[in-house]
Short mmCIF file of C-alpha atoms (C1' of nucleotides) in Angstrom, two decimals:
data_model
loop_
_atom_site.label_atom_id
_atom_site.label_comp_id
_atom_site.label_asym_id
_atom_site.label_seq_id
_atom_site.Cartn_x
_atom_site.Cartn_y
_atom_site.Cartn_z
CA MET A 2 0.00 0.00 0.00
CA LYS A 3 1.15 3.48 -0.82
CA LEU A 4 -0.17 6.83 0.27
CA THR A 5 -1.23 9.48 -2.18
CA THR A 6 0.54 12.84 -1.90
CA VAL A 7 -2.51 14.29 -0.28
CA GLN A 8 -2.84 11.53 2.25
CA GLN A 9 0.80 11.80 3.13
CA LYS A 10 0.49 15.52 3.68
CA LEU A 11 -2.53 15.04 5.90
CA VAL A 12 -0.94 12.29 7.97
CA LEU A 13 2.20 14.29 8.56
CA HIS A 14 0.25 17.38 9.48
CA TRP A 15 -2.01 15.47 11.83
CA GLY A 16 1.06 14.09 13.56
CA GLU A 17 2.51 17.51 14.07
CA MET A 18 -0.76 18.95 15.35
CA GLY A 19 -1.26 15.94 17.58
CA THR A 20 1.68 16.97 19.69
CA ARG A 21 0.00 20.33 20.27
CA TRP A 22 -3.21 18.58 21.25
CA GLY A 23 -1.38 16.54 23.86
CA ILE A 24 -1.37 13.43 21.68
CA SER A 25 1.85 11.74 20.69
CA ARG A 26 2.88 12.21 17.07
CA THR A 27 2.56 8.60 16.06
CA VAL A 28 -0.84 8.13 17.69
CA ALA A 29 -2.11 11.14 15.81
CA GLN A 30 -0.58 9.91 12.55
CA ILE A 31 -2.24 6.54 12.92
CA HIS A 32 -5.53 8.22 13.54
CA ALA A 33 -5.16 10.36 10.44
CA LEU A 34 -4.15 7.36 8.41
CA LEU A 35 -7.25 5.45 9.45
CA TYR A 36 -9.55 8.40 9.13
CA PHE A 37 -8.50 9.29 5.61
CA SER A 38 -8.17 5.70 4.44
CA PRO A 39 -11.03 4.23 2.42
CA GLU A 40 -10.78 0.81 4.00
CA PRO A 41 -9.82 -0.54 7.41
CA LEU A 42 -6.13 -1.36 7.81
CA PRO A 43 -4.33 -4.14 9.66
CA ALA A 44 -1.55 -3.20 12.08
CA ASP A 45 1.15 -4.49 9.73
CA GLU A 46 0.12 -2.12 7.04
CA ILE A 47 0.30 0.80 9.43
CA THR A 48 3.78 -0.29 10.45
CA ASP A 49 4.84 -0.33 6.82
CA VAL A 50 3.38 2.99 5.89
CA LEU A 51 4.47 4.98 8.92
CA GLN A 52 7.76 3.18 9.45
CA VAL A 53 7.48 2.82 13.19
CA ALA A 54 7.99 -0.19 15.43
CA ARG A 55 5.30 -2.80 15.33
CA SER A 56 4.91 -2.71 19.12
CA HIS A 57 4.42 0.99 19.04
CA VAL A 58 1.64 0.65 16.50
CA SER A 59 -0.02 -1.91 18.72
CA ASN A 60 0.10 0.30 21.77
CA SER A 61 -1.01 3.37 19.88
CA LEU A 62 -3.97 1.50 18.43
CA LYS A 63 -4.91 0.36 21.88
CA GLU A 64 -4.88 3.94 23.09
CA LEU A 65 -7.06 5.08 20.21
CA GLN A 66 -9.45 2.23 20.93
CA THR A 67 -9.62 3.13 24.61
CA TRP A 68 -10.73 6.60 23.62
CA GLY A 69 -13.26 5.13 21.27
CA VAL A 70 -12.13 6.92 18.14
CA VAL A 71 -10.87 3.73 16.51
CA GLY A 72 -12.57 0.36 16.26
CA VAL A 73 -11.86 -3.14 15.03
CA VAL A 74 -13.50 -4.90 12.13
CA HIS A 75 -12.82 -8.22 10.49
CA VAL A 76 -12.34 -9.08 6.88
CA MET A 77 -13.49 -12.42 5.46
CA GLY A 78 -10.66 -14.87 5.11
CA ASP A 79 -8.25 -12.75 7.09
CA ARG A 80 -7.42 -13.61 10.63
CA ARG A 81 -5.93 -10.24 11.44
CA ASP A 82 -7.72 -7.38 13.11
CA HIS A 83 -8.45 -4.48 10.83
CA PHE A 84 -8.74 -1.00 12.27
CA GLN A 85 -10.91 1.87 11.20
CA ALA A 86 -11.38 5.34 12.57
CA LEU A 87 -14.69 6.76 13.63
CA LYS A 88 -15.88 8.74 10.63
CA ASP A 89 -18.17 11.02 12.58
CA VAL A 90 -16.18 14.23 12.96
CA TRP A 91 -18.36 15.80 15.61
CA GLN A 92 -18.25 12.76 17.81
CA THR A 93 -14.52 12.39 17.32
CA PHE A 94 -13.85 15.90 18.55
CA GLU A 95 -16.32 15.59 21.38
CA ILE A 96 -14.41 12.56 22.60
CA LEU A 97 -11.20 14.50 22.29
CA LEU A 98 -12.63 17.44 24.20
CA ASP A 99 -13.88 15.17 26.98
CA GLU A 100 -10.43 13.71 27.29
CA ARG A 101 -8.82 17.12 27.45
CA LYS A 102 -11.27 18.37 30.04
CA ARG A 103 -10.51 15.31 32.13
CA ARG A 104 -6.81 16.00 31.97
CA GLU A 105 -6.71 19.78 31.93
CA ILE A 106 -9.66 21.05 33.92
CA ASP A 107 -10.80 18.42 36.39
CA PRO A 108 -7.53 18.15 38.35
CA THR A 109 -7.36 21.92 38.79
CA LEU A 110 -10.98 22.05 39.85
CA LYS A 111 -10.22 19.44 42.47
CA ILE A 112 -7.23 21.33 43.86
CA LEU A 113 -9.12 24.61 43.91
CA ARG A 114 -12.05 23.05 45.75
CA GLU A 115 -9.73 21.57 48.33
CA THR A 116 -7.84 24.80 48.72
CA ALA A 117 -10.95 26.93 48.98
CA ALA A 118 -12.41 24.60 51.61
CA MET A 119 -9.18 24.68 53.55
CA MET A 120 -8.97 28.46 53.50
CA ALA A 121 -12.60 28.91 54.41
CA GLU A 122 -12.08 26.82 57.53
CA ASP A 123 -8.90 28.48 58.64
CA LYS A 124 -10.13 31.70 60.23
CA THR A 125 -6.67 32.79 61.20
CA THR A 126 -5.48 33.14 57.65
CA ALA A 127 -3.99 36.52 57.18
CA ASP A 128 -3.81 36.00 53.46
CA VAL A 129 -7.17 37.43 52.49
CA PHE A 130 -5.98 38.36 49.05
CA THR A 131 -4.98 34.87 47.98
CA LYS A 132 -8.27 33.57 49.33
CA GLU A 133 -10.11 35.99 47.10
CA ARG A 134 -8.10 34.93 44.06
CA VAL A 135 -8.77 31.25 44.80
CA ASP A 136 -12.49 31.89 45.17
CA GLU A 137 -12.65 33.83 41.93
CA MET A 138 -10.72 31.22 40.00
CA LEU A 139 -12.84 28.47 41.50
CA GLY A 140 -16.04 30.30 40.67
CA PHE A 141 -14.97 30.66 37.08
CA MET A 142 -14.00 27.03 36.74
CA GLU A 143 -17.21 25.83 38.36
CA SER A 144 -19.19 27.86 35.84
CA VAL A 145 -17.31 26.47 32.89
CA ASP A 146 -17.48 22.95 34.26
CA ALA A 147 -21.22 23.15 34.88
CA TRP A 148 -21.78 24.64 31.44
CA TYR A 149 -19.79 21.92 29.76
CA GLY A 150 -21.68 19.24 31.64
CA GLU A 151 -25.00 20.70 30.60
CA VAL A 152 -24.08 21.14 26.99
CA ARG A 153 -22.70 17.64 26.96
CA ARG A 154 -26.02 16.32 28.25
CA LEU A 155 -28.01 17.97 25.48
CA PRO A 156 -29.15 15.81 22.60
CA ARG A 157 -26.51 15.94 19.98
CA ALA A 158 -28.61 17.80 17.45
CA ALA A 159 -29.01 20.67 19.91
CA ARG A 160 -25.28 20.80 20.42
CA VAL A 161 -24.64 20.99 16.72
CA LYS A 162 -27.25 23.68 16.42
CA LEU A 163 -25.59 25.64 19.20
CA VAL A 164 -22.48 25.92 17.08
CA THR A 165 -23.96 26.28 13.63
CA LEU A 166 -26.37 28.92 14.85
CA GLY A 167 -23.40 31.14 15.47
CA ALA A 168 -24.19 34.80 15.32
CA LYS A 169 -27.88 34.30 15.88
CA LEU A 170 -27.12 33.32 19.43
CA SER A 171 -26.21 36.87 20.22
CA GLN A 172 -29.74 37.90 19.39
CA LEU A 173 -31.14 35.30 21.74
CA LEU A 174 -29.11 36.82 24.50
CA ARG A 175 -30.84 40.19 24.44
CA MET B 9 9.76 36.43 50.81
CA LYS B 10 8.28 33.11 51.65
CA LEU B 11 5.24 31.35 50.27
CA THR B 12 2.46 30.12 52.46
CA THR B 13 1.67 26.42 52.27
CA VAL B 14 -1.40 27.16 50.21
CA GLN B 15 0.46 29.38 47.76
CA GLN B 16 3.16 26.78 47.34
CA LYS B 17 0.60 24.10 46.59
CA LEU B 18 -1.10 26.30 44.04
CA VAL B 19 2.12 27.30 42.31
CA LEU B 20 3.30 23.72 42.03
CA HIS B 21 -0.05 22.55 40.73
CA TRP B 22 -0.23 25.36 38.21
CA GLY B 23 3.16 24.37 36.92
CA GLU B 24 2.12 20.80 36.45
CA MET B 25 -1.11 21.74 34.73
CA GLY B 26 0.70 24.25 32.59
CA THR B 27 2.55 21.49 30.80
CA ARG B 28 -0.82 19.98 29.86
CA TRP B 29 -1.98 23.33 28.58
CA GLY B 30 1.02 23.59 26.32
CA ILE B 31 2.77 26.04 28.62
CA SER B 32 6.17 25.32 30.09
CA ARG B 33 6.20 24.48 33.76
CA THR B 34 8.15 27.51 34.89
CA VAL B 35 6.10 29.96 32.86
CA ALA B 36 2.95 28.57 34.45
CA GLN B 37 4.49 28.68 37.91
CA ILE B 38 5.46 32.30 37.49
CA HIS B 39 1.97 33.11 36.39
CA ALA B 40 0.48 31.37 39.42
CA LEU B 41 2.92 33.13 41.71
CA LEU B 42 1.94 36.51 40.36
CA TYR B 43 -1.74 35.74 40.24
CA PHE B 44 -1.96 34.54 43.83
CA SER B 45 0.45 37.11 45.21
CA PRO B 46 -1.03 40.19 46.92
CA GLU B 47 1.56 42.56 45.54
CA PRO B 48 3.60 42.83 42.34
CA LEU B 49 6.96 41.06 42.43
CA PRO B 50 10.34 41.95 40.95
CA ALA B 51 12.12 39.36 38.85
CA ASP B 52 14.71 38.69 41.54
CA GLU B 53 12.07 37.67 44.00
CA ILE B 54 10.63 35.22 41.51
CA THR B 55 14.08 33.76 40.97
CA ASP B 56 14.47 33.28 44.71
CA VAL B 57 11.10 31.72 45.32
CA LEU B 58 11.03 29.36 42.35
CA GLN B 59 14.76 28.60 42.32
CA VAL B 60 15.23 28.91 38.58
CA ALA B 61 17.83 30.77 36.57
CA ARG B 62 17.46 34.50 36.46
CA SER B 63 17.62 34.51 32.66
CA HIS B 64 14.86 32.00 32.50
CA VAL B 65 12.64 34.16 34.66
CA SER B 66 13.31 37.08 32.36
CA ASN B 67 12.35 35.15 29.26
CA SER B 68 9.30 33.63 30.87
CA LEU B 69 8.08 37.01 32.03
CA LYS B 70 8.51 38.33 28.54
CA GLU B 71 6.38 35.51 27.19
CA LEU B 72 3.65 36.17 29.73
CA GLN B 73 3.76 39.86 28.84
CA THR B 74 3.50 39.09 25.14
CA TRP B 75 0.32 37.19 25.82
CA GLY B 76 -0.95 40.05 27.91
CA VAL B 77 -1.62 38.10 31.09
CA VAL B 78 1.18 39.82 33.00
CA GLY B 79 2.03 43.50 33.19
CA VAL B 80 4.68 45.78 34.65
CA VAL B 81 4.21 48.32 37.44
CA HIS B 82 6.66 50.48 39.32
CA VAL B 83 7.08 50.98 43.00
CA MET B 84 8.16 54.31 44.49
CA GLY B 85 11.84 54.40 45.31
CA ASP B 86 12.55 51.15 43.52
CA ARG B 87 14.22 51.15 40.18
CA ARG B 88 13.27 47.59 39.35
CA ASP B 89 10.29 46.48 37.33
CA HIS B 90 7.59 44.80 39.33
CA PHE B 91 5.30 42.29 37.68
CA GLN B 92 1.69 41.51 38.34
CA ALA B 93 -0.74 39.09 36.76
CA LEU B 94 -4.02 40.09 35.24
CA LYS B 95 -6.56 39.47 37.97
CA ASP B 96 -9.53 39.10 35.63
CA VAL B 97 -10.04 35.35 35.37
CA TRP B 98 -12.37 35.42 32.39
CA GLN B 99 -10.05 37.57 30.37
CA THR B 100 -7.06 35.48 31.34
CA PHE B 101 -8.65 32.32 30.06
CA GLU B 102 -9.96 34.00 26.96
CA ILE B 103 -6.43 35.04 26.11
CA LEU B 104 -5.29 31.51 26.72
CA LEU B 105 -8.03 30.10 24.52
CA ASP B 106 -7.16 32.50 21.73
CA GLU B 107 -3.58 31.39 21.91
CA ARG B 108 -4.53 27.73 21.78
CA LYS B 109 -6.86 28.26 18.86
CA ARG B 110 -4.07 30.01 17.04
CA ARG B 111 -1.73 27.11 17.61
CA GLU B 112 -4.08 24.15 17.47
CA ILE B 113 -6.89 25.01 15.09
CA ASP B 114 -5.75 27.64 12.63
CA PRO B 115 -2.87 25.66 11.10
CA THR B 116 -5.10 22.63 10.54
CA LEU B 117 -7.79 24.81 9.02
CA LYS B 118 -5.20 26.21 6.63
CA ILE B 119 -4.00 22.79 5.55
CA LEU B 120 -7.52 21.48 5.10
CA ARG B 121 -8.50 24.47 3.00
CA GLU B 122 -5.48 24.01 0.79
CA THR B 123 -6.07 20.31 0.49
CA ALA B 124 -9.76 20.66 -0.28
CA ALA B 125 -9.03 23.25 -2.94
CA MET B 126 -6.39 21.05 -4.48
CA MET B 127 -8.67 18.05 -4.57
CA ALA B 128 -11.58 19.99 -5.96
CA GLU B 129 -9.47 21.14 -8.87
CA ASP B 130 -8.01 17.78 -9.66
CA LYS B 131 -10.84 16.03 -11.52
CA THR B 132 -8.80 12.93 -12.11
CA THR B 133 -8.55 12.07 -8.46
CA ALA B 134 -9.62 8.54 -7.98
CA ASP B 135 -9.62 8.95 -4.27
CA VAL B 136 -13.18 10.03 -3.77
CA PHE B 137 -13.32 8.71 -0.25
CA THR B 138 -10.46 10.80 1.09
CA LYS B 139 -11.94 13.83 -0.59
CA GLU B 140 -15.18 13.27 1.29
CA ARG B 141 -13.35 12.92 4.59
CA VAL B 142 -11.42 16.13 3.95
CA ASP B 143 -14.58 18.01 3.09
CA GLU B 144 -16.35 16.78 6.19
CA MET B 145 -13.46 17.63 8.45
CA LEU B 146 -13.11 21.03 6.84
CA GLY B 147 -16.83 21.70 7.18
CA PHE B 148 -16.68 20.90 10.85
CA MET B 149 -13.66 23.08 11.48
CA GLU B 150 -15.12 25.98 9.54
CA SER B 151 -18.24 25.82 11.70
CA VAL B 152 -16.29 25.79 14.91
CA ASP B 153 -13.99 28.54 13.70
CA ALA B 154 -16.86 30.77 12.61
CA TRP B 155 -18.67 30.13 15.88
CA TYR B 156 -15.62 31.00 17.92
CA GLY B 157 -15.11 34.18 15.96
CA GLU B 158 -18.68 35.25 16.50
CA VAL B 159 -18.72 34.47 20.17
CA ARG B 160 -15.43 36.27 20.53
CA ARG B 161 -16.92 39.34 18.92
CA LEU B 162 -19.85 39.48 21.33
CA PRO B 163 -19.67 42.00 24.15
CA ARG B 164 -18.09 40.29 27.07
CA ALA B 165 -21.20 40.35 29.22
CA ALA B 166 -23.03 38.32 26.60
CA ARG B 167 -20.23 35.80 26.55
CA VAL B 168 -20.33 35.42 30.29
CA LYS B 169 -24.08 35.04 30.11
CA LEU B 170 -23.70 32.35 27.50
CA VAL B 171 -21.80 30.23 29.97
CA THR B 172 -23.59 31.07 33.18
CA LEU B 173 -26.94 30.55 31.54
CA GLY B 174 -26.02 26.94 31.14
CA ALA B 175 -28.98 24.61 31.01
CA LYS B 176 -31.39 27.34 30.05
CA LEU B 177 -29.80 27.49 26.67
CA SER B 178 -31.26 24.13 25.81
CA GLN B 179 -34.71 25.60 26.18
CA LEU B 180 -33.86 28.40 23.80
CA LEU B 181 -32.94 25.83 21.21
CA ARG B 182 -36.41 24.35 20.92
"C1'" DC C 5 30.35 59.62 31.12
"C1'" DT C 6 30.38 55.88 34.48
"C1'" DG C 7 28.76 52.21 36.96
"C1'" DT C 8 24.94 49.37 38.12
"C1'" DA C 9 21.09 46.53 36.99
"C1'" DA C 10 18.40 44.69 34.03
"C1'" DT C 11 17.38 41.98 29.58
"C1'" DT C 12 18.74 39.20 25.59
"C1'" DA C 13 21.32 35.67 23.09
"C1'" DC C 14 23.07 31.37 22.97
"C1'" DG C 15 25.83 27.08 23.47
"C1'" DG C 16 25.59 23.35 26.77
"C1'" DT C 17 23.14 20.12 29.90
"C1'" DA C 18 19.42 17.63 32.05
"C1'" DT C 19 15.11 15.47 31.84
"C1'" DA C 20 10.93 13.57 30.25
"C1'" DA C 21 8.73 11.41 26.63
"C1'" DA C 22 8.51 8.92 22.43
"C1'" DC C 23 10.11 5.14 20.17
"C1'" DT C 24 12.75 0.67 19.36
"C1'" DG C 25 13.44 -4.22 19.39
"C1'" DA C 26 13.52 -8.44 21.53
"C1'" DA C 27 11.46 -11.49 24.73
"C1'" DA C 28 7.32 -13.08 27.17
"C1'" DT C 29 2.58 -13.76 26.86
"C1'" DT C 30 -1.84 -14.31 24.90
"C1'" DT C 31 -5.02 -15.63 21.15
"C1'" DC C 32 -6.97 -18.60 18.15
"C1'" DA C 33 -7.38 -21.78 14.00
"C1'" DC C 34 -6.81 -26.45 13.32
"C1'" DG D 14 -3.16 -29.58 22.78
"C1'" DT D 15 -0.12 -27.52 19.20
"C1'" DG D 16 1.78 -24.10 16.51
"C1'" DA D 17 1.46 -19.80 14.09
"C1'" DA D 18 0.38 -15.02 14.64
"C1'" DA D 19 -0.76 -11.46 17.07
"C1'" DT D 20 -0.30 -8.48 21.35
"C1'" DT D 21 1.92 -6.91 25.55
"C1'" DT D 22 5.82 -5.84 28.34
"C1'" DC D 23 9.97 -3.72 29.21
"C1'" DA D 24 14.82 -2.28 29.28
"C1'" DG D 25 17.48 0.57 26.48
"C1'" DT D 26 18.02 4.40 23.01
"C1'" DT D 27 16.85 8.50 20.78
"C1'" DT D 28 14.85 12.89 20.52
"C1'" DA D 29 12.75 17.18 21.85
"C1'" DT D 30 12.70 20.79 24.86
"C1'" DA D 31 12.99 23.03 29.23
"C1'" DC D 32 16.33 25.02 31.78
"C1'" DC D 33 21.09 26.65 33.03
"C1'" DG D 34 24.88 29.90 33.14
"C1'" DT D 35 27.95 32.84 30.90
"C1'" DA D 36 28.69 36.56 27.92
"C1'" DA D 37 27.07 40.40 25.23
"C1'" DT D 38 23.94 44.11 25.07
"C1'" DT D 39 20.86 47.58 26.52
"C1'" DA D 40 18.82 50.95 29.87
"C1'" DC D 41 19.28 54.33 33.02
"C1'" DA D 42 20.37 56.79 37.62
"C1'" DG D 43 23.79 59.76 39.35
#
DNA sequence: CTGTAATTACGGTATAAACTGAAATTTCAC
DNA sequence: GTGAAATTTCAGTTTATACCGTAATTACAG
């Protein structure tokens, strides 16, 4: 199997962007490869095309499967697993966002809650200023967190509408 | 100067989270230090507290200033620059989001636009499937990009409302 | 102009993470 | 059960980048 120029460009770019999204380059490349590939690919093929260690492909695929953006299918007369990426773009990015929130927001929220609780208890604290900053930061994060949870609980169509509506939202806010 | 236990915890946590936000640990620590500190700090003080090279503090401060989340003030009878963090949490995170969009979305959007244009021109392309995937991905990204731009252009109060309204938005979408 | 204090530039080092490759383990057709 | 083929594990290597420390430069008070 050989990649077209376009596919190659996309795979390489995805890899580079992956690192900025907190995803390792190879994992992102594999995802791109599967997403832009017409048919599901076996691990060997991925190894060939991307020129990375077989074991690494295996582990990366596992990671992508854990997230749910890649799945396994089987081909008649072929014992090997074949992998395909989720083709639904919205869902793919929602999964990615969830993951990022889990890693980038939730831990901070936890620390801020702990800290705020601790400071509220401790009456002797002379450091009123820091307390205020913690409370403000916590308030902000709680808002964002609650908002995300609510949006996430909406039926998907509503969520899509929320984005595609765009400018019209500003009118609703009057 | 000495940090309270709480401040130390916050600074260390911020540093760790920073790396997940695509910000170097020290830069994030400096930001936390300034944000949670009652008064503006000179660079020397930061060097002392965080135990990092003076030059590194200088460069990190410059980066934070470039983003606009840290500013300089002067203290009477003191020649040195004193630094303070923006105390407005919303604005701080909006700046951060802008930066991330610039680094994580815009380049991909560019590539996808180029690719889609290229594929649209090339009638001979046998790879119809990849073309579809590119178009879908591009469509999605354009929506998100346009939405972000519009929200960003709203008066800030509306933007805050958008988040704090939360669940009520779902009713508006009926 | 002079001396002090700060920033900037930059080659070198340390560290964390990705990646390799071989060995151990599991899976599954027969 | 047996053997082939895949996956998983893991110690070792490579690579990227944060960070250091010196040296050069700039800024400015006196």
